[in-house]
mmCIF file of C-alpha atoms in Angstrom:
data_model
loop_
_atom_site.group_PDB
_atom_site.id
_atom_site.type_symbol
_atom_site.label_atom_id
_atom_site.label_comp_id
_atom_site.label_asym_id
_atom_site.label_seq_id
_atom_site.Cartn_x
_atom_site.Cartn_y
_atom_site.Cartn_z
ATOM 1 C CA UNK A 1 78.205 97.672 126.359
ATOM 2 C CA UNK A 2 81.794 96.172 126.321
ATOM 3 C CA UNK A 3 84.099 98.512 128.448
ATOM 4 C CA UNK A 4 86.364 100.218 125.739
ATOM 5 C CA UNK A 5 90.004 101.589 126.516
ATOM 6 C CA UNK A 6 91.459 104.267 123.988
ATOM 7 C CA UNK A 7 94.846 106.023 124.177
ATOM 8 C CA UNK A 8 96.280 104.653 127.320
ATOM 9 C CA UNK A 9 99.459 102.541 128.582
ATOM 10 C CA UNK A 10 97.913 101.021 131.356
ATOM 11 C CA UNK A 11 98.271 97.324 129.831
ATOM 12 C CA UNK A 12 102.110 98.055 128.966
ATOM 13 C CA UNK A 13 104.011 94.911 130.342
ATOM 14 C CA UNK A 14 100.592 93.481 131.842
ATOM 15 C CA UNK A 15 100.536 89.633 132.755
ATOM 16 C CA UNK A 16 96.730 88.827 131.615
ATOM 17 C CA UNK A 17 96.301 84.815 133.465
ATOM 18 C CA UNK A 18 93.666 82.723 134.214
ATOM 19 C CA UNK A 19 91.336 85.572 132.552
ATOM 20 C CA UNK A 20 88.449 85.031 130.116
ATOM 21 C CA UNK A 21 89.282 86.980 127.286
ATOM 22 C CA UNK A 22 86.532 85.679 124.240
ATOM 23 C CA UNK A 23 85.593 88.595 121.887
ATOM 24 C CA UNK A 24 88.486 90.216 123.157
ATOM 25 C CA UNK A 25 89.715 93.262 119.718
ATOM 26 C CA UNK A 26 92.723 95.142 119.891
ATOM 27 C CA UNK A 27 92.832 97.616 117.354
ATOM 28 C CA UNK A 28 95.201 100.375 116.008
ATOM 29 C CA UNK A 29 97.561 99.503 118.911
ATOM 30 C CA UNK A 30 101.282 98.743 119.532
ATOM 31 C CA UNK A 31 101.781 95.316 120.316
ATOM 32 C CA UNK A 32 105.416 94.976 120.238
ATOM 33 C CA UNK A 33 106.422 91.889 122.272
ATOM 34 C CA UNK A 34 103.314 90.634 122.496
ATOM 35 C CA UNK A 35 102.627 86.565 123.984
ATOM 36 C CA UNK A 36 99.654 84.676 123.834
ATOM 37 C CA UNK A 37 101.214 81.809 125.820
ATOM 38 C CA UNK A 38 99.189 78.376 126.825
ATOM 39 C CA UNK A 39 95.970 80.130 125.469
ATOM 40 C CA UNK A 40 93.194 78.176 123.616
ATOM 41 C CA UNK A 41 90.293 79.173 121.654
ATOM 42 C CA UNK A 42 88.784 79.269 117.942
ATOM 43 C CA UNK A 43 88.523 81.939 115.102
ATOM 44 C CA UNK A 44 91.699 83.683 116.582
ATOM 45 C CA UNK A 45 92.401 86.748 114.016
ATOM 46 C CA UNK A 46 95.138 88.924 113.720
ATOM 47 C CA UNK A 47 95.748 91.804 111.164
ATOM 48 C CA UNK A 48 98.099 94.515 110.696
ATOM 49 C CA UNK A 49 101.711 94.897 109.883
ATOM 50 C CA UNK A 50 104.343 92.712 112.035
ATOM 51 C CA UNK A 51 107.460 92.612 111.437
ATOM 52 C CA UNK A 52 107.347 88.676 112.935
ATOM 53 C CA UNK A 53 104.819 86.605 114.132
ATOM 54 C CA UNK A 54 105.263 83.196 115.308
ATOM 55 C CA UNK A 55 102.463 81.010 115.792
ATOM 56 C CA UNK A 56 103.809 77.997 117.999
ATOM 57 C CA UNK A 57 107.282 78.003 117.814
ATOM 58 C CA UNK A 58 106.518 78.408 113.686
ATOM 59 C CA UNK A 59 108.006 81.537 112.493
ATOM 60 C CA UNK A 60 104.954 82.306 109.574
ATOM 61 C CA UNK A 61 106.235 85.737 108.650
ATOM 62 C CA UNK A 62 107.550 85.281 105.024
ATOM 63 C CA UNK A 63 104.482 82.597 104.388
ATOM 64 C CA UNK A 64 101.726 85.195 105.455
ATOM 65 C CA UNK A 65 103.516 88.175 103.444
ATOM 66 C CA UNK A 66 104.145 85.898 100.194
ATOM 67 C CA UNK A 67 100.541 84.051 100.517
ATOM 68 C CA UNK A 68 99.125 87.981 100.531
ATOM 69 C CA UNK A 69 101.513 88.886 97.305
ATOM 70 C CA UNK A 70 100.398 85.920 95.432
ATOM 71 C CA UNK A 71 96.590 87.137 96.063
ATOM 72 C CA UNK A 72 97.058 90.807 95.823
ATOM 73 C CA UNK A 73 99.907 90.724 93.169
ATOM 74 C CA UNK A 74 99.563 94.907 93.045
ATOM 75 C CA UNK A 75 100.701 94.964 96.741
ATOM 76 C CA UNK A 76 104.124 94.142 95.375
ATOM 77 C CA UNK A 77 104.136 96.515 91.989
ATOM 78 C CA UNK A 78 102.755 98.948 95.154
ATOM 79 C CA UNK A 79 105.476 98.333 97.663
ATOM 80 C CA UNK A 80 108.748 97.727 95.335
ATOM 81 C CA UNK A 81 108.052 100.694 92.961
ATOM 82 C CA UNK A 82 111.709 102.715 92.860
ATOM 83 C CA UNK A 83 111.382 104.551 89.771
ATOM 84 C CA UNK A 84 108.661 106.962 87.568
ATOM 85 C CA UNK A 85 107.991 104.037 85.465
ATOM 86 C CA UNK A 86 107.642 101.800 87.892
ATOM 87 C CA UNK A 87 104.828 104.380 89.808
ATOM 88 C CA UNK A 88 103.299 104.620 86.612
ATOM 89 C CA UNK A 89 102.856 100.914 86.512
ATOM 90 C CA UNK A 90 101.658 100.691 89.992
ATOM 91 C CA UNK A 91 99.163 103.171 89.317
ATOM 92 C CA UNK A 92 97.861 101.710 86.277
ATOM 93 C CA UNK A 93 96.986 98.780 88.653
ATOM 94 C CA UNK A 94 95.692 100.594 91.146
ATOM 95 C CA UNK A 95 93.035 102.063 88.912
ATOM 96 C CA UNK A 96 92.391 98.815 86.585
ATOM 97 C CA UNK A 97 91.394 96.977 90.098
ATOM 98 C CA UNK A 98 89.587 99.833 91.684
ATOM 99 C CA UNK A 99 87.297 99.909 88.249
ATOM 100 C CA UNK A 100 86.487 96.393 88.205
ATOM 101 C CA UNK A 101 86.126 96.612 91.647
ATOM 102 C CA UNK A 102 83.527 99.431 91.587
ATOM 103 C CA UNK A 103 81.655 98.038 88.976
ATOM 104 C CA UNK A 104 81.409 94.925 91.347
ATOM 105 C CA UNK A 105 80.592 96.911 93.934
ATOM 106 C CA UNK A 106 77.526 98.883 92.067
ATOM 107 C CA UNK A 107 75.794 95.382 91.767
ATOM 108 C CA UNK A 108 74.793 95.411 95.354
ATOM 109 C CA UNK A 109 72.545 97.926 97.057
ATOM 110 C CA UNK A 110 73.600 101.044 98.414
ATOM 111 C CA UNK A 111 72.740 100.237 102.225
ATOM 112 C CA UNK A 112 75.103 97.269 101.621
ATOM 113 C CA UNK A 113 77.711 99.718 101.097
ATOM 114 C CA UNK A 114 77.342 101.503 104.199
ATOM 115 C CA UNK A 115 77.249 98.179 106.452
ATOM 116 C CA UNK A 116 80.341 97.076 108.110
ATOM 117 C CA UNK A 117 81.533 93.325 108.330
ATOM 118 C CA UNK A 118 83.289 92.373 111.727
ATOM 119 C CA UNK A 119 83.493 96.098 112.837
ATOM 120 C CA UNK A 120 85.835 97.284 109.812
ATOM 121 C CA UNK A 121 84.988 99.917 107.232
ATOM 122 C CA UNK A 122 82.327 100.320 105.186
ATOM 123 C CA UNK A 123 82.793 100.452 101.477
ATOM 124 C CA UNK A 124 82.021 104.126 101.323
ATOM 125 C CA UNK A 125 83.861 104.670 104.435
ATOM 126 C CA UNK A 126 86.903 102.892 102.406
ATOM 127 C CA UNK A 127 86.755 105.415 99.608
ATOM 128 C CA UNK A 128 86.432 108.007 102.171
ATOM 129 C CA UNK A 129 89.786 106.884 103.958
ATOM 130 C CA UNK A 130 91.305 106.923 100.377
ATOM 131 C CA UNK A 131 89.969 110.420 99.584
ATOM 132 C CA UNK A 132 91.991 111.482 102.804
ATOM 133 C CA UNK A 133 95.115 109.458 102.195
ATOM 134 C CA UNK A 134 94.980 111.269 98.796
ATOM 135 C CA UNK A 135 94.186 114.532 100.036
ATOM 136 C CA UNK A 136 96.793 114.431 102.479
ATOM 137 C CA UNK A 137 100.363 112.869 100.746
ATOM 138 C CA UNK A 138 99.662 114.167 97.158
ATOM 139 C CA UNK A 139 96.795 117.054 97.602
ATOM 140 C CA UNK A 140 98.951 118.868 100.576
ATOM 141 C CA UNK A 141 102.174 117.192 100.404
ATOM 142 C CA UNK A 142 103.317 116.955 96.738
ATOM 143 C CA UNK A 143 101.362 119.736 95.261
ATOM 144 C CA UNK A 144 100.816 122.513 98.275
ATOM 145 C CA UNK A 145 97.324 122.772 97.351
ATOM 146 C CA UNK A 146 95.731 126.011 98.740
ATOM 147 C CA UNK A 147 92.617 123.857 100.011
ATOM 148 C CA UNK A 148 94.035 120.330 99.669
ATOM 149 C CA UNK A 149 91.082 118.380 102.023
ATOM 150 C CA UNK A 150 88.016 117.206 101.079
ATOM 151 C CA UNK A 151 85.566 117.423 103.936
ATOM 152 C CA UNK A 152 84.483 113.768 103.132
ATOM 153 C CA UNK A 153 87.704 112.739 103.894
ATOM 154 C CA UNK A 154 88.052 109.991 106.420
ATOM 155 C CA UNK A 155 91.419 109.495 108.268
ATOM 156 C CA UNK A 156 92.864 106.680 109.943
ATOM 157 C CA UNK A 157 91.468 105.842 113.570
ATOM 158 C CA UNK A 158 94.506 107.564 115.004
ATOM 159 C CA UNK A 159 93.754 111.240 114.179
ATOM 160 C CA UNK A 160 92.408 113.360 117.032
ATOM 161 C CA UNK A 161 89.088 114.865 116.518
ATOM 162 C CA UNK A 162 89.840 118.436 117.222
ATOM 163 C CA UNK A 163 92.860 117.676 114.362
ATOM 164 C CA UNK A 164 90.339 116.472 111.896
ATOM 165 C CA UNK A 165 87.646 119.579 112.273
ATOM 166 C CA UNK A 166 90.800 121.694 111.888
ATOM 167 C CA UNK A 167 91.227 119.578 108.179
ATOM 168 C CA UNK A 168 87.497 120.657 107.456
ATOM 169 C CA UNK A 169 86.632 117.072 107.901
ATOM 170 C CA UNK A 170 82.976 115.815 108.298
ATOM 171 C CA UNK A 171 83.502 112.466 110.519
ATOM 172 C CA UNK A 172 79.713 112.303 111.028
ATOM 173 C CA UNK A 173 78.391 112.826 107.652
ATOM 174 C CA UNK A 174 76.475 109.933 105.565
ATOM 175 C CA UNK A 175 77.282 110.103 102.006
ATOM 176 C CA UNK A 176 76.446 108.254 98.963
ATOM 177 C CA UNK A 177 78.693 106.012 97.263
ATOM 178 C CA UNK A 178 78.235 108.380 94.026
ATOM 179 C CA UNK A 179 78.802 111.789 96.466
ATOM 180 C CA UNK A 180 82.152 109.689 97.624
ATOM 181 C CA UNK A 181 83.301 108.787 94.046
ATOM 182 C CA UNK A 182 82.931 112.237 92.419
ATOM 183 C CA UNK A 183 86.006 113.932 94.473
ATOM 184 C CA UNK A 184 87.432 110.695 95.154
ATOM 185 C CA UNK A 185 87.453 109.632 90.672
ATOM 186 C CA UNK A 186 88.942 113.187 90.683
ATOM 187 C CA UNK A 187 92.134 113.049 93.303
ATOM 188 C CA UNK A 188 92.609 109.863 91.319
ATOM 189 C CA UNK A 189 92.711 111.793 88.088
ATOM 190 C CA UNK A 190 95.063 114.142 89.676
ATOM 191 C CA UNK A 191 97.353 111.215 90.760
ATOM 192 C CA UNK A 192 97.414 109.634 87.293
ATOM 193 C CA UNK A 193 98.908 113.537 85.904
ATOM 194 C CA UNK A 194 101.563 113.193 88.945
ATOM 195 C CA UNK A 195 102.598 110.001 87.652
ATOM 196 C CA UNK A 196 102.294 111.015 84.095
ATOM 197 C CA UNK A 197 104.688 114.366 84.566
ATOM 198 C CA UNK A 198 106.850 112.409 87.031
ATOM 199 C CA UNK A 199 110.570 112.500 86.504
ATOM 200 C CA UNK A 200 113.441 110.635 88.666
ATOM 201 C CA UNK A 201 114.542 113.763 89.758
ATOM 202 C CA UNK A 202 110.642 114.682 90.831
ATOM 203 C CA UNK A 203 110.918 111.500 92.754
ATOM 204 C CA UNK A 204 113.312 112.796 95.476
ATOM 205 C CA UNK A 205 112.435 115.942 95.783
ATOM 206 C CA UNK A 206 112.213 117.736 99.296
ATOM 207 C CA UNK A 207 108.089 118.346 99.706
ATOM 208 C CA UNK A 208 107.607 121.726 101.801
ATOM 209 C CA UNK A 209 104.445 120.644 103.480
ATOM 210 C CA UNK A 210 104.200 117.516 105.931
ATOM 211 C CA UNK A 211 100.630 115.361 105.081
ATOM 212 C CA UNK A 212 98.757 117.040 108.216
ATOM 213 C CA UNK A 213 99.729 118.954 111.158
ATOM 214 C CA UNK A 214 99.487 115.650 113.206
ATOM 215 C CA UNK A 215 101.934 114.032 111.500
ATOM 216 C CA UNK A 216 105.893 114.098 112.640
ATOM 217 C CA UNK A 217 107.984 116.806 111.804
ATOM 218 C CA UNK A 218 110.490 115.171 109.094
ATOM 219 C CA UNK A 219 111.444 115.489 105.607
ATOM 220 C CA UNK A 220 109.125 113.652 103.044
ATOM 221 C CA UNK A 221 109.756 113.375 99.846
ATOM 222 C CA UNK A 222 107.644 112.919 96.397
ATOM 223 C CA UNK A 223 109.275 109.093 96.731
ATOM 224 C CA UNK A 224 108.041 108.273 100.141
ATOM 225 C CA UNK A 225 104.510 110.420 99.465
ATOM 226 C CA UNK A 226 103.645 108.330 96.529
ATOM 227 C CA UNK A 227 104.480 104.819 97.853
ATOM 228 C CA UNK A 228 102.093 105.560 100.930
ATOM 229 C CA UNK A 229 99.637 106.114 98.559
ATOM 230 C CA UNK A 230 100.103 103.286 96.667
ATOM 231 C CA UNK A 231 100.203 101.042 99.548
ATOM 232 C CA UNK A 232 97.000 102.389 101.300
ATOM 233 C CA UNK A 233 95.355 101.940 98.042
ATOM 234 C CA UNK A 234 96.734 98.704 97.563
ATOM 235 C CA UNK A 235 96.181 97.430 100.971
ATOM 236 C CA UNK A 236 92.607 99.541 101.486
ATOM 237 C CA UNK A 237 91.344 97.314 98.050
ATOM 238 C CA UNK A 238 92.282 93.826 99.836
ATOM 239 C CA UNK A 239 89.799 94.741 102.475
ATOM 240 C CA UNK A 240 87.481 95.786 100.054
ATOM 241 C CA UNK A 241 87.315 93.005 97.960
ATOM 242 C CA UNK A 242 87.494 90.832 101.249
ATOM 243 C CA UNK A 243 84.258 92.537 102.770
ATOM 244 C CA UNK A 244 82.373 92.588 99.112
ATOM 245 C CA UNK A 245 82.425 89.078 99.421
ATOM 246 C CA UNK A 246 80.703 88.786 102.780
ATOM 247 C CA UNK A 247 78.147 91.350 101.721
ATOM 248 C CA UNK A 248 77.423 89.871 98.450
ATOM 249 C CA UNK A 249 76.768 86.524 100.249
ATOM 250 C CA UNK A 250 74.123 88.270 102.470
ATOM 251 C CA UNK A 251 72.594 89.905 99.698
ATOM 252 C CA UNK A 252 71.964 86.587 98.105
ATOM 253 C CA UNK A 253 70.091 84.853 101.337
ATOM 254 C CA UNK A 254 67.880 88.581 102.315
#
């Protein structure tokens, strides 16, 4: 088993030389500052969301970020969206991929959707995460729900356990695409009457819950609740689609 370090500091300001680092994976870290200096190597990988990156002396920021909107054109309608018509547009996207993308995705057979590809999500655990993200910012934070979570709700790798049983989340359970899709059709449902009934003056209104108790203590507003969700369903489908591909290629040589 590959050693595995989780919520530490002790590589803050390290000076990693001479060092064999193949297969190394960094995940859900900050890596502010960060040099890979003199290194060599192939299939180097990064994801996430830098502000810069600059791959020898070549500042790629803007060509990554416009290569990804000219892909994922609903990244943009997801990201830019200011006013209600605008979220009503982005959500009209949102679903109109996530249909064709399901359909795709009912093609292949079910223990395809629970397999990973390179250690990232599963399909199911993708709707899962989405569930959550919906539970959380429009479920708890825009509509003060009395029992906003749905305990197939996935969060994001940075939630503490103990915070997630407190949620009435089941990390551990093994559902069905189907036993996914049925809440997870219907906090999209609920999202498309937000969007629907939204007004500009909705839009920055003051929301008097935070998403979860683990998140910061700050004001959030309807604005900044349903770009999040926009963006994680937006971002959440480029994996998707990404991984489908992989997984539809195995099908075809098993």
């Amino acid at each position: 088993m590959p050693a595995e370090y989780t919520q530490g500091d002790q590589f803050r300001g390290a000076r990693i030389h001479l060092c064999d680092l193949s297969g190394l994976e960094i995940r859900d870290c900050d890596v502010t500052g960060l040099k890979i200096v003199d290194c060599y190597g192939g299939n180097v990988s990064l994801g996430g969301g830098f502000e810069r990156v600059v791959v020898n002396d070549v500042d790629v920021t803007a060509y990554v970020e416009a290569e990804l909107d000219r892909l994922h054109p609903n990244r943009v309608l997801a990201r830019e969206a200011t006013s209600a018509a605008e979220y009503r547009a982005a959500w009209d996207a949102i679903e109109k991929q996530w249909e064709e993308t399901l359909d795709r995705a009912r093609r292949l057979p079910e223990a395809k959707l629970h397999e990973q590809v390179d250690g990232e999500w599963s399909f199911v655990e993708t709707q899962r995460h989405l569930l959550m993200a919906s539970d959380a910012w429009i479920g708890n934070a825009v509509l003060e729900e009395d029992a906003p979570y749905h305990p197939l709700g996935l969060p994001g790798g940075g939630m503490p356990a103990e915070a997630s049983a407190k949620l009435g989340l089941t990390l551990d359970a093994t559902p069905t695409l189907d036993e996914v899709l049925a809440p997870r059709l219907a906090r999209m449902a609920t999202i498309r009457r937000v969007v629907v009934e939204l007004t500009e003056a909705e839009l920055d209104r003051v929301c008097g819950r935070k998403p979860a108790d683990p998140y910061p203590d700050r004001e959030y507003v309807v604005r900044r609740c349903l770009t999040v969700v926009c963006k994680e369903e937006a971002e959440h489908h480029r994996y998707a689609v990404r991984d489908l591909t992989v997984l539809e290629a195995g099908a075809r040589t098993e």
